[in-house]
């Protein structure tokens, strides 16, 4: 499965951004049993789990650090996942990666099977 993340950019603190992650139809489908997730990695820091969504039910999971500000969603017809980021903080600046896990929900990156290339989010204060 090929994943393409997009939507990053430079935003002022307090602003909003919506990231997208599209699964290429030619490379495979996202099935209802799959989970798609977002991770982020800031310079000099380890990759961090952000949020995930069960493709079939739409049930969402969030890291405590982003609860209430981030909203994950998906459009099954478009094979696309979204991450709405509101009230951006400087500490949200990172490269955001999307990924798909075939075996179910996890906060561990190693449990995800395919990854997108990442999209940069920069927050100005």
PDB file of C-alpha atoms in Angstrom:
ATOM      1  CA  UNK A   1       0.000   0.000   0.000  1.00  0.00           C
ATOM      2  CA  UNK A   2       1.382   3.372  -0.995  1.00  0.00           C
ATOM      3  CA  UNK A   3       0.478   6.289   1.247  1.00  0.00           C
ATOM      4  CA  UNK A   4       0.832   9.942   0.351  1.00  0.00           C
ATOM      5  CA  UNK A   5       0.744  12.505   3.141  1.00  0.00           C
ATOM      6  CA  UNK A   6       0.078  16.151   2.391  1.00  0.00           C
ATOM      7  CA  UNK A   7      -1.226  19.362   3.887  1.00  0.00           C
ATOM      8  CA  UNK A   8       1.690  20.466   6.001  1.00  0.00           C
ATOM      9  CA  UNK A   9       2.925  24.024   6.054  1.00  0.00           C
ATOM     10  CA  UNK A  10       3.842  27.044   8.117  1.00  0.00           C
ATOM     11  CA  UNK A  11       1.142  28.159  10.530  1.00  0.00           C
ATOM     12  CA  UNK A  12       1.043  30.615  13.384  1.00  0.00           C
ATOM     13  CA  UNK A  13       0.584  29.322  16.891  1.00  0.00           C
ATOM     14  CA  UNK A  14      -3.112  29.069  17.614  1.00  0.00           C
ATOM     15  CA  UNK A  15      -3.901  28.368  13.995  1.00  0.00           C
ATOM     16  CA  UNK A  16      -5.267  25.272  12.293  1.00  0.00           C
ATOM     17  CA  UNK A  17      -4.154  22.839   9.652  1.00  0.00           C
ATOM     18  CA  UNK A  18      -5.605  19.749   8.023  1.00  0.00           C
ATOM     19  CA  UNK A  19      -3.348  16.944   6.964  1.00  0.00           C
ATOM     20  CA  UNK A  20      -4.369  14.298   4.476  1.00  0.00           C
ATOM     21  CA  UNK A  21      -3.125  10.808   3.819  1.00  0.00           C
ATOM     22  CA  UNK A  22      -4.268   9.148   0.643  1.00  0.00           C
ATOM     23  CA  UNK A  23      -3.820   5.489  -0.162  1.00  0.00           C
ATOM     24  CA  UNK A  24      -3.036   4.981  -3.806  1.00  0.00           C
ATOM     25  CA  UNK A  25      -5.801   2.914  -5.434  1.00  0.00           C
ATOM     26  CA  UNK A  26      -3.274   1.240  -7.686  1.00  0.00           C
ATOM     27  CA  UNK A  27      -1.244   0.011  -4.726  1.00  0.00           C
ATOM     28  CA  UNK A  28      -4.049  -1.483  -2.694  1.00  0.00           C
ATOM     29  CA  UNK A  29      -7.045  -0.735  -0.555  1.00  0.00           C
ATOM     30  CA  UNK A  30      -7.535   0.042   3.057  1.00  0.00           C
ATOM     31  CA  UNK A  31      -9.875  -2.580   4.443  1.00  0.00           C
ATOM     32  CA  UNK A  32     -12.278  -2.321   7.334  1.00  0.00           C
ATOM     33  CA  UNK A  33     -10.039  -4.422   9.557  1.00  0.00           C
ATOM     34  CA  UNK A  34      -7.123  -2.058   9.113  1.00  0.00           C
ATOM     35  CA  UNK A  35      -6.089   0.807  11.336  1.00  0.00           C
ATOM     36  CA  UNK A  36      -4.509   3.963  10.009  1.00  0.00           C
ATOM     37  CA  UNK A  37      -2.494   6.255  12.186  1.00  0.00           C
ATOM     38  CA  UNK A  38      -0.521   9.446  12.416  1.00  0.00           C
ATOM     39  CA  UNK A  39       2.886   9.779  13.978  1.00  0.00           C
ATOM     40  CA  UNK A  40       5.181  12.759  14.199  1.00  0.00           C
ATOM     41  CA  UNK A  41       8.867  13.337  14.646  1.00  0.00           C
ATOM     42  CA  UNK A  42      10.470  16.587  15.689  1.00  0.00           C
ATOM     43  CA  UNK A  43      14.173  17.279  15.146  1.00  0.00           C
ATOM     44  CA  UNK A  44      16.282  15.436  17.688  1.00  0.00           C
ATOM     45  CA  UNK A  45      13.307  13.564  19.093  1.00  0.00           C
ATOM     46  CA  UNK A  46      11.944  10.089  18.691  1.00  0.00           C
ATOM     47  CA  UNK A  47       8.929   9.362  16.536  1.00  0.00           C
ATOM     48  CA  UNK A  48       5.762   9.890  18.537  1.00  0.00           C
ATOM     49  CA  UNK A  49       2.317   8.362  18.166  1.00  0.00           C
ATOM     50  CA  UNK A  50      -0.380  10.982  17.597  1.00  0.00           C
ATOM     51  CA  UNK A  51      -3.674   9.345  16.671  1.00  0.00           C
ATOM     52  CA  UNK A  52      -5.215   6.370  14.928  1.00  0.00           C
ATOM     53  CA  UNK A  53      -8.538   5.349  13.465  1.00  0.00           C
ATOM     54  CA  UNK A  54     -10.170   2.029  12.803  1.00  0.00           C
ATOM     55  CA  UNK A  55     -11.040   2.066   9.128  1.00  0.00           C
ATOM     56  CA  UNK A  56     -14.236   0.087   9.402  1.00  0.00           C
ATOM     57  CA  UNK A  57     -15.880   1.692  12.426  1.00  0.00           C
ATOM     58  CA  UNK A  58     -14.199   5.081  12.458  1.00  0.00           C
ATOM     59  CA  UNK A  59     -13.317   4.688  16.121  1.00  0.00           C
ATOM     60  CA  UNK A  60     -10.576   7.146  16.940  1.00  0.00           C
ATOM     61  CA  UNK A  61      -7.724   7.014  19.407  1.00  0.00           C
ATOM     62  CA  UNK A  62      -5.533   9.897  20.512  1.00  0.00           C
ATOM     63  CA  UNK A  63      -2.337  10.467  22.384  1.00  0.00           C
ATOM     64  CA  UNK A  64      -2.973  12.400  25.589  1.00  0.00           C
ATOM     65  CA  UNK A  65      -0.839  15.266  24.329  1.00  0.00           C
ATOM     66  CA  UNK A  66      -3.218  16.030  21.462  1.00  0.00           C
ATOM     67  CA  UNK A  67      -6.640  15.178  22.867  1.00  0.00           C
ATOM     68  CA  UNK A  68      -9.104  17.982  22.383  1.00  0.00           C
ATOM     69  CA  UNK A  69      -7.030  19.704  19.684  1.00  0.00           C
ATOM     70  CA  UNK A  70      -6.547  17.018  17.036  1.00  0.00           C
ATOM     71  CA  UNK A  71      -9.308  15.215  15.180  1.00  0.00           C
ATOM     72  CA  UNK A  72      -8.683  12.169  13.057  1.00  0.00           C
ATOM     73  CA  UNK A  73     -11.184  11.093  10.429  1.00  0.00           C
ATOM     74  CA  UNK A  74     -11.402   9.113   7.230  1.00  0.00           C
ATOM     75  CA  UNK A  75     -13.282   9.059   3.946  1.00  0.00           C
ATOM     76  CA  UNK A  76     -13.550   5.440   2.932  1.00  0.00           C
ATOM     77  CA  UNK A  77     -14.768   6.257  -0.558  1.00  0.00           C
ATOM     78  CA  UNK A  78     -11.656   8.314  -1.172  1.00  0.00           C
ATOM     79  CA  UNK A  79      -9.310   5.956   0.667  1.00  0.00           C
ATOM     80  CA  UNK A  80      -8.124   9.017   2.546  1.00  0.00           C
ATOM     81  CA  UNK A  81      -7.456   9.782   6.186  1.00  0.00           C
ATOM     82  CA  UNK A  82      -7.339  13.261   7.682  1.00  0.00           C
ATOM     83  CA  UNK A  83      -5.871  14.925  10.735  1.00  0.00           C
ATOM     84  CA  UNK A  84      -7.421  18.227  11.720  1.00  0.00           C
ATOM     85  CA  UNK A  85      -5.057  20.133  13.965  1.00  0.00           C
ATOM     86  CA  UNK A  86      -6.468  23.086  15.889  1.00  0.00           C
ATOM     87  CA  UNK A  87      -4.930  25.460  18.404  1.00  0.00           C
ATOM     88  CA  UNK A  88      -1.473  24.681  17.111  1.00  0.00           C
ATOM     89  CA  UNK A  89       1.364  24.961  19.589  1.00  0.00           C
ATOM     90  CA  UNK A  90       5.082  25.358  18.875  1.00  0.00           C
ATOM     91  CA  UNK A  91       5.623  21.855  20.253  1.00  0.00           C
ATOM     92  CA  UNK A  92       3.393  20.460  17.486  1.00  0.00           C
ATOM     93  CA  UNK A  93       6.046  21.328  14.912  1.00  0.00           C
ATOM     94  CA  UNK A  94       7.310  18.110  13.374  1.00  0.00           C
ATOM     95  CA  UNK A  95       7.234  15.923  10.324  1.00  0.00           C
ATOM     96  CA  UNK A  96       3.924  14.088  10.382  1.00  0.00           C
ATOM     97  CA  UNK A  97       3.771  10.593   8.987  1.00  0.00           C
ATOM     98  CA  UNK A  98       0.777   8.440   8.197  1.00  0.00           C
ATOM     99  CA  UNK A  99       0.834   4.688   8.350  1.00  0.00           C
ATOM    100  CA  UNK A 100      -1.407   1.653   8.110  1.00  0.00           C
ATOM    101  CA  UNK A 101      -1.500  -1.314  10.449  1.00  0.00           C
ATOM    102  CA  UNK A 102      -3.011  -4.540   9.201  1.00  0.00           C
ATOM    103  CA  UNK A 103      -3.239  -6.222  12.599  1.00  0.00           C
ATOM    104  CA  UNK A 104      -5.127  -3.621  14.593  1.00  0.00           C
ATOM    105  CA  UNK A 105      -4.679  -0.580  16.764  1.00  0.00           C
ATOM    106  CA  UNK A 106      -1.302   0.156  18.253  1.00  0.00           C
ATOM    107  CA  UNK A 107       0.668   3.148  19.459  1.00  0.00           C
ATOM    108  CA  UNK A 108       3.922   1.473  18.432  1.00  0.00           C
ATOM    109  CA  UNK A 109       5.350   2.456  15.107  1.00  0.00           C
ATOM    110  CA  UNK A 110       6.866  -0.966  14.516  1.00  0.00           C
ATOM    111  CA  UNK A 111       3.346  -2.426  14.419  1.00  0.00           C
ATOM    112  CA  UNK A 112       2.490  -0.392  11.339  1.00  0.00           C
ATOM    113  CA  UNK A 113       3.111  -2.025   8.002  1.00  0.00           C
ATOM    114  CA  UNK A 114       3.333   0.787   5.485  1.00  0.00           C
ATOM    115  CA  UNK A 115       4.285   4.424   5.851  1.00  0.00           C
ATOM    116  CA  UNK A 116       3.855   7.595   3.888  1.00  0.00           C
ATOM    117  CA  UNK A 117       6.721   9.959   3.218  1.00  0.00           C
ATOM    118  CA  UNK A 118       5.806  12.613   5.784  1.00  0.00           C
ATOM    119  CA  UNK A 119       4.626  16.190   5.640  1.00  0.00           C
ATOM    120  CA  UNK A 120       6.275  19.053   7.504  1.00  0.00           C
ATOM    121  CA  UNK A 121       4.328  21.152   9.988  1.00  0.00           C
ATOM    122  CA  UNK A 122       6.053  24.327  11.138  1.00  0.00           C
ATOM    123  CA  UNK A 123       4.578  26.546  13.837  1.00  0.00           C
ATOM    124  CA  UNK A 124       5.598  30.154  14.254  1.00  0.00           C
ATOM    125  CA  UNK A 125       5.162  31.787  17.637  1.00  0.00           C
TER     126      UNK A 125
END
